[in-house]
Amino acid sequence: MAGVSQLPCLDFSQEALNQIQEGSDGWKCLSHNVREACESHGCFLVVYDQIPAKLREEMFMGMKPLFHLPEETKKKYTSSIHFNGYLPKSHRAPLLAGFGIDDPSKLDMAEDFTNLIETLHSMSSKMVELNSVIMKMIFESFDMPKHYELNSKNYSCSFRLMKYDAPPRDTDLIVAIPAHTDQNTLTILCEDEVQALEVFYENSWNQVAFPKESLLVLVGDALKAWSNGRLHASKHRVTMSKRKERYSYGFFGIPKPGTTVEVPQTFVNKEHPLRYRPFTFSDYVSFIASNRTDDALEVYAGI
Ligand SMILES: O=C(O)CCC(=O)C(=O)O
Ligand SMILES: [Fe+2]
């Protein structure tokens, strides 16, 4: 049974951000806290009030009818990109169905999902903003602001909508997504009122308790590899115990196809020998799609 988490929680509210100019001491202090959380836990909560409660509600409201469409209709939402398109329940994640969205306009499959598409656009632009502030802070914390400018054009994103069925009556607890790290750079997650997300740190599983207006930011394998292992990719899972379905959605910052993930020379020295060879991100994703293993990054790119 998981404990309840005491994850670092950072204040990215409008009021807090208004008081710190980019490059100021306050900005540097928050950047330092971001880096510390990425090193110690591989994830942290952010209080982020730029996403109004109404927009969050509209997302959850809009997702429900989409998941209640007939299976045949949902399957029409396809994508040539791994882990995108309609993702039906599977042996690995028996309660979970999802939509990995690289092109929201295609959601207009059988019924009119214009409202959801608009909501998705608003939500993803807020997440894009938050993601780029955090990425900027990570580079800043390593004293590499130029690196951010050079790299920001190499990132795109994808959005995932997720629905978990309630566990069957005769079971107490079901691991609905097994323990994993995300492959991408940063993930930003939001869940409805059914708390079921757990992260692993200090040798145990901890359930994430989301404070009001907060989101969870997780470091993925690509950022861990880039930092030569300085940043920790957070291991997490979803465990369903309540007799209630659960909805969540996530933003995934992703290196664009063809982008090479490579450790900068400044991260390599006698105490920190090179841990990962350079690799093309999309090749890594293809590797994971056919080799589900706990330590994919080490197997694929570890030296
Ligand atoms: O539904 C959640 O809260 C987590 C989903 C997740 O870990 C993933 O999609 O990689
Ligand atoms: Fe994940």
PDB file of N, CA, C and O and ligand atoms in Angstrom, residues 180-182 218 236 252, ligand 2:
ATOM      1  N   HIS A 180       6.724   2.676 -14.577  1.00  0.00           N
ATOM      2  CA  HIS A 180       7.490   3.040 -15.769  1.00  0.00           C
ATOM      3  C   HIS A 180       8.056   4.445 -15.600  1.00  0.00           C
ATOM      4  O   HIS A 180       7.612   5.202 -14.743  1.00  0.00           O
ATOM      5  N   THR A 181       9.023   4.783 -16.452  1.00  0.00           N
ATOM      6  CA  THR A 181       9.418   6.183 -16.605  1.00  0.00           C
ATOM      7  C   THR A 181       8.893   6.608 -17.962  1.00  0.00           C
ATOM      8  O   THR A 181       8.707   5.768 -18.850  1.00  0.00           O
ATOM      9  N   ASP A 182       8.646   7.904 -18.157  1.00  0.00           N
ATOM     10  CA  ASP A 182       8.222   8.379 -19.475  1.00  0.00           C
ATOM     11  C   ASP A 182       9.476   8.547 -20.337  1.00  0.00           C
ATOM     12  O   ASP A 182      10.551   8.804 -19.829  1.00  0.00           O
ATOM     13  N   LEU A 218       6.866  15.725 -14.416  1.00  0.00           N
ATOM     14  CA  LEU A 218       7.769  14.570 -14.284  1.00  0.00           C
ATOM     15  C   LEU A 218       8.909  14.657 -15.297  1.00  0.00           C
ATOM     16  O   LEU A 218       8.674  14.969 -16.475  1.00  0.00           O
ATOM     17  N   HIS A 236       6.789   5.953 -12.020  1.00  0.00           N
ATOM     18  CA  HIS A 236       5.427   6.158 -11.531  1.00  0.00           C
ATOM     19  C   HIS A 236       4.494   5.070 -12.058  1.00  0.00           C
ATOM     20  O   HIS A 236       4.848   4.331 -12.979  1.00  0.00           O
ATOM     21  N   PHE A 252       2.970  15.998 -23.054  1.00  0.00           N
ATOM     22  CA  PHE A 252       4.274  15.346 -23.175  1.00  0.00           C
ATOM     23  C   PHE A 252       5.184  16.176 -24.077  1.00  0.00           C
ATOM     24  O   PHE A 252       4.901  16.316 -25.275  1.00  0.00           O
TER      25      PHE A 252
HETATM   26 FE    FE B   2       3.806   7.936 -17.372  1.00  0.00          FE
END
